[in-house]
Short mmCIF file of C-alpha atoms in Angstrom, two decimals:
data_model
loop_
_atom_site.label_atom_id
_atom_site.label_comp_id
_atom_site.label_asym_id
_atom_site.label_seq_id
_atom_site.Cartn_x
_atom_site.Cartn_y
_atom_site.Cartn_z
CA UNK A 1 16.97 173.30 147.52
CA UNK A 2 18.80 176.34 146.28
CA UNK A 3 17.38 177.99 142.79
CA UNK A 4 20.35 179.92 141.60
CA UNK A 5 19.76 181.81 139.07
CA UNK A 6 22.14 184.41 137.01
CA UNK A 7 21.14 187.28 135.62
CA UNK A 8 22.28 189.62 133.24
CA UNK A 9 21.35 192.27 130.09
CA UNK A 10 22.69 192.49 127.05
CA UNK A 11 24.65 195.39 125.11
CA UNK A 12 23.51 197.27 122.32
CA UNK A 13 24.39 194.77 119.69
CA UNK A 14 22.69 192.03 121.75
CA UNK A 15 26.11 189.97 123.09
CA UNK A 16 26.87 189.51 126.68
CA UNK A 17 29.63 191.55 128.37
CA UNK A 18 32.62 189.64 129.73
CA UNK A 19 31.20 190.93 133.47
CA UNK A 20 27.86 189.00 132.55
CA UNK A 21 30.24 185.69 131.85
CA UNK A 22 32.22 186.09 134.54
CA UNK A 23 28.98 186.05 136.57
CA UNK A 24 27.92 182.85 134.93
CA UNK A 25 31.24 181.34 135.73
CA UNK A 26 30.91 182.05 139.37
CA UNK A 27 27.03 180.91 139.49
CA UNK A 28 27.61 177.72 137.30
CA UNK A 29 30.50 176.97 140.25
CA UNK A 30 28.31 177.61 142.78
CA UNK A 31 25.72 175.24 141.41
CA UNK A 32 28.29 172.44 140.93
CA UNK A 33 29.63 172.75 144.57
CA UNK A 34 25.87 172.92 146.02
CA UNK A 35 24.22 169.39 146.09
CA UNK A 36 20.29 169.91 145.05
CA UNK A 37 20.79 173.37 143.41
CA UNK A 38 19.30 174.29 140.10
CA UNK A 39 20.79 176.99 137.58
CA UNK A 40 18.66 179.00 135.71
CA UNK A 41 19.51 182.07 133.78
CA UNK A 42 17.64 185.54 132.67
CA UNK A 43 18.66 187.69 130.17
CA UNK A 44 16.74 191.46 129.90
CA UNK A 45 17.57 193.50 126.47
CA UNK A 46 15.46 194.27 123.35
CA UNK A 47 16.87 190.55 122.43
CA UNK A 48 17.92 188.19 123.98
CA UNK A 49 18.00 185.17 121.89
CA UNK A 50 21.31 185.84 120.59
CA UNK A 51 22.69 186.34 123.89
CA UNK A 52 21.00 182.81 125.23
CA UNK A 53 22.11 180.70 121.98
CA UNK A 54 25.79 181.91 123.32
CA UNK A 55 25.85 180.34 126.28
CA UNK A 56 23.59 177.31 125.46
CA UNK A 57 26.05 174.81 126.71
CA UNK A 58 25.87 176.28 130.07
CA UNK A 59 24.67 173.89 133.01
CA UNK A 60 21.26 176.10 133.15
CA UNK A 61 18.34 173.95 132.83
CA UNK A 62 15.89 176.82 131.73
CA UNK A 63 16.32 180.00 130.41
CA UNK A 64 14.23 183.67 131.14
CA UNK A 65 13.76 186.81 129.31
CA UNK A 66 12.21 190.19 129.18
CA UNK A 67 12.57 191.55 125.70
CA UNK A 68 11.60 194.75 124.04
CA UNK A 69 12.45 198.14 122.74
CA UNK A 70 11.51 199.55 126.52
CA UNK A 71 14.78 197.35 128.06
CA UNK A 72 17.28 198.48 125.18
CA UNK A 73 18.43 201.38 127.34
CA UNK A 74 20.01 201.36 130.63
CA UNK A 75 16.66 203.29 133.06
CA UNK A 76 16.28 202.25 136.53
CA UNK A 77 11.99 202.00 136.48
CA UNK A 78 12.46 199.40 133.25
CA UNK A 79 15.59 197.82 134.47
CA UNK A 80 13.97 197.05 138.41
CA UNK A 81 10.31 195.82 136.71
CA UNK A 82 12.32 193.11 134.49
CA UNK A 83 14.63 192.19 136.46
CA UNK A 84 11.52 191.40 139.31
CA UNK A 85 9.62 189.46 137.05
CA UNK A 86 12.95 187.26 136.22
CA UNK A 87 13.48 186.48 139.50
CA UNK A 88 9.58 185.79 140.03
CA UNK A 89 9.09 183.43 136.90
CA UNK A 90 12.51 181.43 138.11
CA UNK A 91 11.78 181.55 141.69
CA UNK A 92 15.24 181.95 142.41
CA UNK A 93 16.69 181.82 146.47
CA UNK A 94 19.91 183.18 144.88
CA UNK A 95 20.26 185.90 142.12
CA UNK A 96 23.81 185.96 141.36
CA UNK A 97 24.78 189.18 138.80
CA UNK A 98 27.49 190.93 137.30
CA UNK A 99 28.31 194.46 139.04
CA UNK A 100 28.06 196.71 135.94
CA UNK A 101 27.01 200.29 136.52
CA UNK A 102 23.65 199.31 134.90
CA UNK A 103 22.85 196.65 137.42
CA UNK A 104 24.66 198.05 140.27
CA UNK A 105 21.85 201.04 140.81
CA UNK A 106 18.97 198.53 140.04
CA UNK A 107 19.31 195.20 142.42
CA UNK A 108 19.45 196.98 145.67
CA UNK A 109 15.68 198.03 144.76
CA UNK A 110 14.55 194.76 143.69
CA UNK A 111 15.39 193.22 146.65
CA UNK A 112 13.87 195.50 148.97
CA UNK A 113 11.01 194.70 146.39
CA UNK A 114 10.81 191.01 146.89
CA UNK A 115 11.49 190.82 150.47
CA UNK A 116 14.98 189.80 150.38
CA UNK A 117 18.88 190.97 150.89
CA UNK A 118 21.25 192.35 148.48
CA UNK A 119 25.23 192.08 148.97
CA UNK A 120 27.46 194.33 146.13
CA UNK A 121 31.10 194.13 145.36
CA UNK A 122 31.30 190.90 146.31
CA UNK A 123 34.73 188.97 145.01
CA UNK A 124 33.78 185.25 146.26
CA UNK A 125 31.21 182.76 146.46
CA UNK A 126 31.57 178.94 147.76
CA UNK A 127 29.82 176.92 150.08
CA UNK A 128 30.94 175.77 153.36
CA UNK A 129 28.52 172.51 154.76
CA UNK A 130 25.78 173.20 152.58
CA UNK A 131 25.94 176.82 153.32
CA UNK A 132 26.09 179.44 150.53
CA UNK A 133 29.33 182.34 151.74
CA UNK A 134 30.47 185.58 149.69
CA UNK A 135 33.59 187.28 150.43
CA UNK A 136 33.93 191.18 150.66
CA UNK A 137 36.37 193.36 151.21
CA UNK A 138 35.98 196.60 153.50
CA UNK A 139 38.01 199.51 155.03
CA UNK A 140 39.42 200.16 151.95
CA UNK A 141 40.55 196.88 150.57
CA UNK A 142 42.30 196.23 154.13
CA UNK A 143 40.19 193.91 155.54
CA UNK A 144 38.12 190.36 153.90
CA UNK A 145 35.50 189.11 155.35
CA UNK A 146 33.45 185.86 154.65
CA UNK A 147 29.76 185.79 155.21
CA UNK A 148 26.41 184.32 154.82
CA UNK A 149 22.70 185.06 154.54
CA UNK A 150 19.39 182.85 155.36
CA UNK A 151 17.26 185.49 154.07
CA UNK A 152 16.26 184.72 150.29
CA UNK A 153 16.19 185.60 148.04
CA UNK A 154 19.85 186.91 147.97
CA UNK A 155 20.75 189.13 145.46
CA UNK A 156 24.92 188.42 145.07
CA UNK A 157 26.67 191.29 143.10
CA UNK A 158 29.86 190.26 141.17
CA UNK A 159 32.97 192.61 140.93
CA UNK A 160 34.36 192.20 137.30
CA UNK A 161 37.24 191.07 137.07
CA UNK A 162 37.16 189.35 140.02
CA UNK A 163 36.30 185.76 138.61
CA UNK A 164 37.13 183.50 135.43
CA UNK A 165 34.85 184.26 132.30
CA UNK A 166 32.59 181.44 131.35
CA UNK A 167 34.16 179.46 128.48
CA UNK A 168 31.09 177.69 127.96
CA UNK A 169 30.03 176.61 124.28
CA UNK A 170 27.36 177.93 122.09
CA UNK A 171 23.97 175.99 120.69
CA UNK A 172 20.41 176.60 120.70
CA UNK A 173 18.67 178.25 123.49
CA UNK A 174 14.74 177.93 124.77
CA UNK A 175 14.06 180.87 126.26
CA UNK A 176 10.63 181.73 128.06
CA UNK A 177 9.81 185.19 127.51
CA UNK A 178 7.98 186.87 130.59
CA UNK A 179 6.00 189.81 130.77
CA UNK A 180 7.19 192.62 133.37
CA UNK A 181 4.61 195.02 134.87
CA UNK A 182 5.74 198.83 133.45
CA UNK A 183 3.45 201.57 134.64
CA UNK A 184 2.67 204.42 131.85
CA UNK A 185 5.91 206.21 132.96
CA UNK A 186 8.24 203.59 133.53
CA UNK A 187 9.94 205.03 130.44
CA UNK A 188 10.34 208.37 130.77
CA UNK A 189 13.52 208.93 131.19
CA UNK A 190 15.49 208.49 127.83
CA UNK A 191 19.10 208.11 126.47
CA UNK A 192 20.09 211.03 123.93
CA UNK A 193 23.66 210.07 123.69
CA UNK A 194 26.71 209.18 124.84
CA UNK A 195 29.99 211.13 125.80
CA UNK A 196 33.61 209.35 125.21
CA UNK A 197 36.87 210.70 124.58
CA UNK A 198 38.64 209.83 121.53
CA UNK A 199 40.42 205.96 121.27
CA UNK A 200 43.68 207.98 121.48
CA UNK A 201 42.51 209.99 124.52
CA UNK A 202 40.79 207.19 126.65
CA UNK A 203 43.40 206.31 129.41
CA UNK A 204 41.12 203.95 131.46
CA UNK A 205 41.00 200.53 130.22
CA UNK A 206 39.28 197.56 131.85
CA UNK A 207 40.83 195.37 130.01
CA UNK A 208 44.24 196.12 129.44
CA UNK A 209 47.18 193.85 130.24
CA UNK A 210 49.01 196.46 132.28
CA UNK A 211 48.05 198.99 134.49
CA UNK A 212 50.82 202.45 134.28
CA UNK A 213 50.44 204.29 137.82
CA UNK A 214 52.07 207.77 137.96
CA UNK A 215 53.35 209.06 141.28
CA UNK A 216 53.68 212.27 142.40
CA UNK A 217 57.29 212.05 141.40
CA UNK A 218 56.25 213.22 138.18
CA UNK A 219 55.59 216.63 138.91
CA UNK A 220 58.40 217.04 141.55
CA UNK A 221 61.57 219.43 141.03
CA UNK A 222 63.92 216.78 139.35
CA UNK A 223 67.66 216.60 139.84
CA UNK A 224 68.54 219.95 137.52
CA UNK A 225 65.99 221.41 140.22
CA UNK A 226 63.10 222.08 137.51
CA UNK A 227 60.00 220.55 137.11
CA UNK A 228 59.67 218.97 133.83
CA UNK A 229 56.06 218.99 133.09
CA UNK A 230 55.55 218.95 129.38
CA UNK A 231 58.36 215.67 128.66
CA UNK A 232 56.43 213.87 131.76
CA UNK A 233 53.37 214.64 130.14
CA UNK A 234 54.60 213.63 126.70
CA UNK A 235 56.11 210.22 128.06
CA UNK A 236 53.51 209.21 129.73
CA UNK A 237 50.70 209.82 126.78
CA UNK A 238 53.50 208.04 124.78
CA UNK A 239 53.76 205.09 126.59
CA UNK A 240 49.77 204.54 126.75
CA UNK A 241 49.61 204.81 123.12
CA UNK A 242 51.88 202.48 122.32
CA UNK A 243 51.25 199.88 124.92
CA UNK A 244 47.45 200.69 124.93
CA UNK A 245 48.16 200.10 128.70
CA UNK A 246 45.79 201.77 131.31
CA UNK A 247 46.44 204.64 133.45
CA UNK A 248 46.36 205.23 137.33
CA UNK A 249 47.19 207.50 139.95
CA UNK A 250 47.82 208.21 143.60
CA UNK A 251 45.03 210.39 145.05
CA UNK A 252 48.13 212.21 146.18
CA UNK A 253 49.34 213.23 142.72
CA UNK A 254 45.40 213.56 141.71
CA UNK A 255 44.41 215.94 144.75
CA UNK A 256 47.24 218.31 143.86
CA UNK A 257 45.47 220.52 141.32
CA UNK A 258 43.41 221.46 144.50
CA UNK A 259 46.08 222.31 146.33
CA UNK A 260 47.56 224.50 143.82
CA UNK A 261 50.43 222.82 142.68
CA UNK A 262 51.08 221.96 139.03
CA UNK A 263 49.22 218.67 137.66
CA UNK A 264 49.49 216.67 134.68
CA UNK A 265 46.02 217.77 132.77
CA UNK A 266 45.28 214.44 131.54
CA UNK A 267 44.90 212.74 134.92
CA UNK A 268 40.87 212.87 137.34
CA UNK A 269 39.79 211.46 140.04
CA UNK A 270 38.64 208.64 137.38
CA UNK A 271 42.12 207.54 137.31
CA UNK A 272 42.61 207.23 141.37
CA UNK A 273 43.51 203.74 142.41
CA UNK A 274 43.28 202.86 145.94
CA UNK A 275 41.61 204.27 149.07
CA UNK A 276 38.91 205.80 147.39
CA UNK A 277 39.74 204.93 143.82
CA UNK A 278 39.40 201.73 141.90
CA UNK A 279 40.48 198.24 143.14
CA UNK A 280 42.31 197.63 139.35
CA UNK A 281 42.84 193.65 138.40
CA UNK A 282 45.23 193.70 135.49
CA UNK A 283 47.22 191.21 135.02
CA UNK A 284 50.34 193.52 135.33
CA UNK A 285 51.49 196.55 136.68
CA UNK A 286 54.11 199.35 136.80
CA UNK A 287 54.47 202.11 138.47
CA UNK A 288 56.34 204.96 137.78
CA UNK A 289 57.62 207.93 140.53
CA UNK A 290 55.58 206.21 143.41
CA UNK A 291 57.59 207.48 146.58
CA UNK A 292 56.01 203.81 148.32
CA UNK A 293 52.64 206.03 148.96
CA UNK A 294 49.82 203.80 150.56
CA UNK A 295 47.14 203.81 147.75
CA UNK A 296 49.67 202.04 145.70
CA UNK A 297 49.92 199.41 147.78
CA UNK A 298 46.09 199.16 148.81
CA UNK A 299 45.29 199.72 145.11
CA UNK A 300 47.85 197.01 144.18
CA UNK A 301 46.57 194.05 146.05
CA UNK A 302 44.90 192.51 143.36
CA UNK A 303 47.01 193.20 140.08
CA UNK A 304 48.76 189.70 139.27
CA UNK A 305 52.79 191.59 138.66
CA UNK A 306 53.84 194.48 140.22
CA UNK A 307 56.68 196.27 139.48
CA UNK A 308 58.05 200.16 140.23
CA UNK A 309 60.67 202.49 138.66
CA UNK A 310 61.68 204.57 141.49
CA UNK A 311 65.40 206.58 141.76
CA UNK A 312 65.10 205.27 145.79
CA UNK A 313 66.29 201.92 146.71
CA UNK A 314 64.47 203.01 150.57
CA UNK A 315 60.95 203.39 148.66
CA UNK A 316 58.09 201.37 150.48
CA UNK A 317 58.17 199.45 146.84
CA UNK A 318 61.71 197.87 148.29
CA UNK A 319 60.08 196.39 150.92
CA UNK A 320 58.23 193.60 149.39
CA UNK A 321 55.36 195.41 148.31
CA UNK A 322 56.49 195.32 144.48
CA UNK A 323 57.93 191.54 142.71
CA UNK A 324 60.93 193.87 140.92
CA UNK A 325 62.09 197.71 141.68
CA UNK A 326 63.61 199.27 139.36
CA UNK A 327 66.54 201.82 140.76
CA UNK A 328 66.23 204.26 137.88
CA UNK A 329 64.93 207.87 136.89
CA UNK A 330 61.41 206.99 135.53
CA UNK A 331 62.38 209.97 132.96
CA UNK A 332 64.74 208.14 131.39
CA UNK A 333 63.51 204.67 131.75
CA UNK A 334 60.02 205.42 130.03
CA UNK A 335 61.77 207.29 127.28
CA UNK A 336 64.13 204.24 126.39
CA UNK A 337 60.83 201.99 126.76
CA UNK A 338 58.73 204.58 124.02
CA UNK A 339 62.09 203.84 121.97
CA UNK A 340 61.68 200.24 122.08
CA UNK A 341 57.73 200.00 121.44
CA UNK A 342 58.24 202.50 118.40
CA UNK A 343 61.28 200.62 116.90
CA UNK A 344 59.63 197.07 117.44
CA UNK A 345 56.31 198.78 116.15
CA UNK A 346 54.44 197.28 119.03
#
């Protein structure tokens, strides 16, 4: 019989993430689609009873926590030592998690630590016969594969995005509080702040409704046979404001300021979709100047509407890879858009 248990931390004001949720969703389907399984969660923050009273009306039978001032902050030493003596107290099989940056550098250890396997980025979990699977994707979003483990426990890392969020209702939560084992410099290492660009600067955004991709295009000699820089810089930085959209980019038009060649400033390798970018999962997307380039359509694969402003009907967007292309100069067609948002005060 199967022990799943999911396991997440809270944020700073003591509420679960939408990643933690969506991890719940996929463990509390798992759990209905495995005969004999048990759910059990664990929360880890400085407190978690918030957090558990959230999700009361969850199928999870019993709920863990490690609480305290030491698990407030995101540290590796603090973050492995509760997270071990959640999975301990539950005696889970299967430790299903979301794939924040927090947890991401953590579970890898605590597996080694309690003899089992770990599997990251993983975008599915069912069961085939009575036997758990998780799908990944490899070579660059090309390729999906389907596997399983019989080592346990299994440590299951959840993309976000890549599953519903848990709609569950909120109550009154029992939680157990256990004790993890810190040794006197567990907590040495200390958060003295965080960096963030302004609202109005921030261009990458989970949870937008639409992702904007620039192409190279952009920063090509145009039809007058000028570049036009500054008004493709403007437009853009329009556009996001108003829409609140986030941005993305070949690697192409990313790599360039390496290669000498002008660059919008605003753009880093933060904003690279594809290859070795992001896998985005908005619900929409445009793109803007494309040229058809492969990361696009690698980057693509999981964004819900795709469409592409491009002045040529033979771009690799025309050939099924977008639902609607746009024959147009991006120029124009994001300045009449900026018109629109700013007259309809969107």
């Amino acid at each position: 019989m199967e022990t799943i248990l999911v396991l997440a931390h809270t944020e700073n004001d003591g509420t679960l993430a939408k990643p933690a949720r969506e991890a719940l969703h996929a463990a509390a389907t798992l759990h209905k689609s495995l005969a004999g399984s048990k759910l059990v969660a664990g929360l880890i923050g400085e407190n978690v009873q918030a957090a558990a009273n959230s999700i009361a009306a969850c199928p999870a039978t019993k709920y863990f926590g490690v609480t305290g001032t030491d698990f407030t902050q995101s540290r590796y030493a603090t973050d492995a030592a509760a997270a071990e003596a959640v999975c301990q107290a539950a005696r889970a099989t299967v430790v299903i998690a979301p794939a924040t940056s927090r947890w991401a550098r953590v579970l890898p250890g605590v597996a080694q630590r309690l003899g089992g396997r770990a599997d990251t980025h993983v975008t599915g979990v069912s069961t085939d016969d009575g036997k758990i699977s998780v799908n990944r994707w490899y070579y660059r979003q090309r390729m999906e594969s389907a596997q399983t483990r019989t080592q346990r426990p299994w440590i299951i890392g959840i993309d976000p995005g890549s599953h519903a969020s848990c709609d569950c209702g909120a109550g009154t939560a029992s939680v157990e509080m256990v004790a993890a084992n810190l040794t006197d410099t567990a907590n040495r290492t200390t958060v003295v702040g965080v960096r963030e660009p302004k609202a109005d600067a921030q261009t990458i955004r989970p949870d937008a409704k639409l992702l904007f991709v620039t192409g190279a295009g952009w920063t090509k000699k145009q039809a007058d046979g000028q570049t036009r820089l500054p008004e493709a810089e403007k437009l853009i930085l329009d556009f996001l404001k108003k829409s609140r959209a986030s941005l993305g980019s070949s690697k192409s038009l990313v790599d360039q300021s390496g290669e000498g060649q002008a660059v919008l400033p605003f753009l880093s390798h933060l904003n690279q979709i594809g290859q070795t970018g992001a896998t985005p999962r908005h619900p929409k997307g445009l793109s803007t100047c494309c040229h058809g380039e492969e990361p696009h359509t690698v980057g693509w694969r999981f964004i819900g509407e795709r469409r592409a402003v491009n002045l040529d009907p033979n771009c690799g967007w025309a050939r099924g890879k977008a639902d609607v292309l746009y024959v147009a100069d991006a120029f124009k067609v994001m300045a009449k858009v900026n018109e629109l948002l700013a007259t309809d005060g969107v």
